[in-house]
């Protein structure tokens, strides 16, 4: 029942990597991308990014009360049953330089790193 959100804010953008697991049956999900950021609100769209994917996926990022709330639309392409990305994420620490590079690379390519 958890999730991990790694974010690098850079030049009016949120470069993000989200990995989640939900439920006793271990449903998982992952998505990476770049959201436009206008503090306190950000917006991500995958329109045209995935071949063969018809429905656009959107994520909204809302910063309030020291939390980053994520609300998604049409996110099923990126996760199993119940492994949605919606929720409130709390900052637990700074990313190292290597972690920041990992997030930036994943966000730019839209590909989630395997087994790291």
PDB file of C-alpha atoms in Angstrom:
ATOM      1  CA  UNK A   1       0.000   0.000   0.000  1.00  0.00           C
ATOM      2  CA  UNK A   2       2.609   2.492  -0.914  1.00  0.00           C
ATOM      3  CA  UNK A   3       4.061   4.693  -3.505  1.00  0.00           C
ATOM      4  CA  UNK A   4       7.196   6.586  -4.242  1.00  0.00           C
ATOM      5  CA  UNK A   5       7.319   9.921  -6.023  1.00  0.00           C
ATOM      6  CA  UNK A   6      10.636  11.445  -7.003  1.00  0.00           C
ATOM      7  CA  UNK A   7      10.532  15.000  -8.327  1.00  0.00           C
ATOM      8  CA  UNK A   8      13.074  17.444  -9.687  1.00  0.00           C
ATOM      9  CA  UNK A   9      11.796  20.995 -10.209  1.00  0.00           C
ATOM     10  CA  UNK A  10      13.650  22.698 -13.027  1.00  0.00           C
ATOM     11  CA  UNK A  11      12.790  25.729 -15.148  1.00  0.00           C
ATOM     12  CA  UNK A  12       9.047  25.786 -14.523  1.00  0.00           C
ATOM     13  CA  UNK A  13       8.727  22.039 -14.921  1.00  0.00           C
ATOM     14  CA  UNK A  14       8.363  19.050 -12.613  1.00  0.00           C
ATOM     15  CA  UNK A  15      10.406  16.083 -13.818  1.00  0.00           C
ATOM     16  CA  UNK A  16       8.818  13.128 -12.066  1.00  0.00           C
ATOM     17  CA  UNK A  17       8.991   9.389 -11.553  1.00  0.00           C
ATOM     18  CA  UNK A  18       6.146   7.626  -9.738  1.00  0.00           C
ATOM     19  CA  UNK A  19       6.199   3.981  -8.710  1.00  0.00           C
ATOM     20  CA  UNK A  20       3.311   2.445  -6.739  1.00  0.00           C
ATOM     21  CA  UNK A  21       2.176  -0.865  -5.296  1.00  0.00           C
ATOM     22  CA  UNK A  22      -1.311  -1.456  -3.952  1.00  0.00           C
ATOM     23  CA  UNK A  23      -3.224  -4.232  -2.283  1.00  0.00           C
ATOM     24  CA  UNK A  24      -2.382  -7.713  -1.064  1.00  0.00           C
ATOM     25  CA  UNK A  25      -2.126  -8.972  -4.658  1.00  0.00           C
ATOM     26  CA  UNK A  26       0.779  -6.652  -5.412  1.00  0.00           C
ATOM     27  CA  UNK A  27      -0.646  -4.598  -8.238  1.00  0.00           C
ATOM     28  CA  UNK A  28       2.065  -2.242  -9.471  1.00  0.00           C
ATOM     29  CA  UNK A  29       2.313   0.862 -11.580  1.00  0.00           C
ATOM     30  CA  UNK A  30       4.908   3.310 -12.821  1.00  0.00           C
ATOM     31  CA  UNK A  31       4.999   6.474 -14.888  1.00  0.00           C
ATOM     32  CA  UNK A  32       7.625   9.111 -15.627  1.00  0.00           C
ATOM     33  CA  UNK A  33       7.296  12.424 -17.403  1.00  0.00           C
ATOM     34  CA  UNK A  34       7.530  16.177 -17.341  1.00  0.00           C
ATOM     35  CA  UNK A  35       4.707  18.294 -15.966  1.00  0.00           C
ATOM     36  CA  UNK A  36       4.333  22.004 -16.574  1.00  0.00           C
ATOM     37  CA  UNK A  37       4.590  23.734 -13.195  1.00  0.00           C
ATOM     38  CA  UNK A  38       2.953  26.963 -12.107  1.00  0.00           C
ATOM     39  CA  UNK A  39       3.284  26.850  -8.323  1.00  0.00           C
ATOM     40  CA  UNK A  40       1.089  25.477  -6.713  1.00  0.00           C
ATOM     41  CA  UNK A  41      -0.337  23.561  -9.700  1.00  0.00           C
ATOM     42  CA  UNK A  42       1.250  21.290 -12.299  1.00  0.00           C
ATOM     43  CA  UNK A  43      -0.145  19.429 -15.299  1.00  0.00           C
ATOM     44  CA  UNK A  44       1.085  16.397 -17.274  1.00  0.00           C
ATOM     45  CA  UNK A  45      -0.249  14.922 -20.525  1.00  0.00           C
ATOM     46  CA  UNK A  46       1.043  11.915 -22.440  1.00  0.00           C
ATOM     47  CA  UNK A  47      -0.811  12.880 -25.615  1.00  0.00           C
ATOM     48  CA  UNK A  48       1.051  11.432 -28.614  1.00  0.00           C
ATOM     49  CA  UNK A  49       3.758   9.796 -26.504  1.00  0.00           C
ATOM     50  CA  UNK A  50       2.686   6.137 -26.643  1.00  0.00           C
ATOM     51  CA  UNK A  51       2.128   4.323 -29.960  1.00  0.00           C
ATOM     52  CA  UNK A  52      -1.239   2.585 -30.070  1.00  0.00           C
ATOM     53  CA  UNK A  53      -2.609   4.386 -27.018  1.00  0.00           C
ATOM     54  CA  UNK A  54      -5.825   6.195 -27.831  1.00  0.00           C
ATOM     55  CA  UNK A  55      -6.869   7.754 -24.501  1.00  0.00           C
ATOM     56  CA  UNK A  56      -4.834  10.669 -23.193  1.00  0.00           C
ATOM     57  CA  UNK A  57      -3.500  10.277 -19.660  1.00  0.00           C
ATOM     58  CA  UNK A  58      -3.362  13.342 -17.435  1.00  0.00           C
ATOM     59  CA  UNK A  59      -1.910  13.953 -13.995  1.00  0.00           C
ATOM     60  CA  UNK A  60      -2.487  17.067 -11.944  1.00  0.00           C
ATOM     61  CA  UNK A  61      -0.047  18.040  -9.209  1.00  0.00           C
ATOM     62  CA  UNK A  62      -1.336  20.288  -6.433  1.00  0.00           C
ATOM     63  CA  UNK A  63       1.007  21.542  -3.710  1.00  0.00           C
ATOM     64  CA  UNK A  64      -0.795  22.381  -0.477  1.00  0.00           C
ATOM     65  CA  UNK A  65      -0.372  21.807   3.240  1.00  0.00           C
ATOM     66  CA  UNK A  66       3.227  20.598   2.753  1.00  0.00           C
ATOM     67  CA  UNK A  67       1.998  17.772   0.520  1.00  0.00           C
ATOM     68  CA  UNK A  68       1.932  17.167  -3.212  1.00  0.00           C
ATOM     69  CA  UNK A  69      -1.469  15.804  -4.176  1.00  0.00           C
ATOM     70  CA  UNK A  70      -1.762  13.906  -7.449  1.00  0.00           C
ATOM     71  CA  UNK A  71      -5.020  13.327  -9.286  1.00  0.00           C
ATOM     72  CA  UNK A  72      -4.997  11.267 -12.469  1.00  0.00           C
ATOM     73  CA  UNK A  73      -7.286  10.659 -15.446  1.00  0.00           C
ATOM     74  CA  UNK A  74      -7.105   7.626 -17.758  1.00  0.00           C
ATOM     75  CA  UNK A  75      -4.002   6.268 -16.015  1.00  0.00           C
ATOM     76  CA  UNK A  76      -4.826   2.554 -16.480  1.00  0.00           C
ATOM     77  CA  UNK A  77      -2.259   2.173 -19.286  1.00  0.00           C
ATOM     78  CA  UNK A  78       0.513   2.594 -16.701  1.00  0.00           C
ATOM     79  CA  UNK A  79      -0.684   0.392 -13.832  1.00  0.00           C
ATOM     80  CA  UNK A  80      -2.510  -2.724 -12.731  1.00  0.00           C
ATOM     81  CA  UNK A  81      -5.890  -2.832 -11.023  1.00  0.00           C
ATOM     82  CA  UNK A  82      -6.035  -0.534  -7.969  1.00  0.00           C
ATOM     83  CA  UNK A  83      -2.437   0.640  -8.428  1.00  0.00           C
ATOM     84  CA  UNK A  84      -3.514   4.183  -9.217  1.00  0.00           C
ATOM     85  CA  UNK A  85      -1.235   7.174  -8.752  1.00  0.00           C
ATOM     86  CA  UNK A  86      -3.784   9.361  -6.974  1.00  0.00           C
ATOM     87  CA  UNK A  87      -2.870  10.357  -3.460  1.00  0.00           C
ATOM     88  CA  UNK A  88      -1.022  12.741  -1.219  1.00  0.00           C
ATOM     89  CA  UNK A  89       2.740  12.453  -1.227  1.00  0.00           C
ATOM     90  CA  UNK A  90       4.900  13.806   1.600  1.00  0.00           C
ATOM     91  CA  UNK A  91       8.509  14.922   1.224  1.00  0.00           C
ATOM     92  CA  UNK A  92      10.885  12.702   3.179  1.00  0.00           C
ATOM     93  CA  UNK A  93      14.237  13.981   1.967  1.00  0.00           C
ATOM     94  CA  UNK A  94      16.452  15.360  -0.756  1.00  0.00           C
ATOM     95  CA  UNK A  95      17.439  13.342  -3.805  1.00  0.00           C
ATOM     96  CA  UNK A  96      21.131  12.709  -4.344  1.00  0.00           C
ATOM     97  CA  UNK A  97      22.754  13.959  -7.545  1.00  0.00           C
ATOM     98  CA  UNK A  98      22.568  10.440  -8.994  1.00  0.00           C
ATOM     99  CA  UNK A  99      18.881  10.146  -8.079  1.00  0.00           C
ATOM    100  CA  UNK A 100      18.161  13.516  -9.667  1.00  0.00           C
ATOM    101  CA  UNK A 101      19.872  12.430 -12.907  1.00  0.00           C
ATOM    102  CA  UNK A 102      17.871   9.182 -12.869  1.00  0.00           C
ATOM    103  CA  UNK A 103      14.606  11.115 -12.519  1.00  0.00           C
ATOM    104  CA  UNK A 104      15.527  13.643 -15.225  1.00  0.00           C
ATOM    105  CA  UNK A 105      16.489  10.852 -17.648  1.00  0.00           C
ATOM    106  CA  UNK A 106      13.303   8.860 -16.955  1.00  0.00           C
ATOM    107  CA  UNK A 107      11.124  11.974 -17.232  1.00  0.00           C
ATOM    108  CA  UNK A 108      12.643  12.997 -20.560  1.00  0.00           C
ATOM    109  CA  UNK A 109      12.296   9.537 -22.111  1.00  0.00           C
ATOM    110  CA  UNK A 110       9.052   8.525 -20.404  1.00  0.00           C
ATOM    111  CA  UNK A 111      10.673   5.196 -19.601  1.00  0.00           C
ATOM    112  CA  UNK A 112      10.754   3.903 -16.031  1.00  0.00           C
ATOM    113  CA  UNK A 113      14.119   2.390 -15.075  1.00  0.00           C
ATOM    114  CA  UNK A 114      13.962  -1.374 -14.430  1.00  0.00           C
ATOM    115  CA  UNK A 115      15.038  -2.968 -11.161  1.00  0.00           C
ATOM    116  CA  UNK A 116      16.623   0.007  -9.510  1.00  0.00           C
TER     117      UNK A 116
END
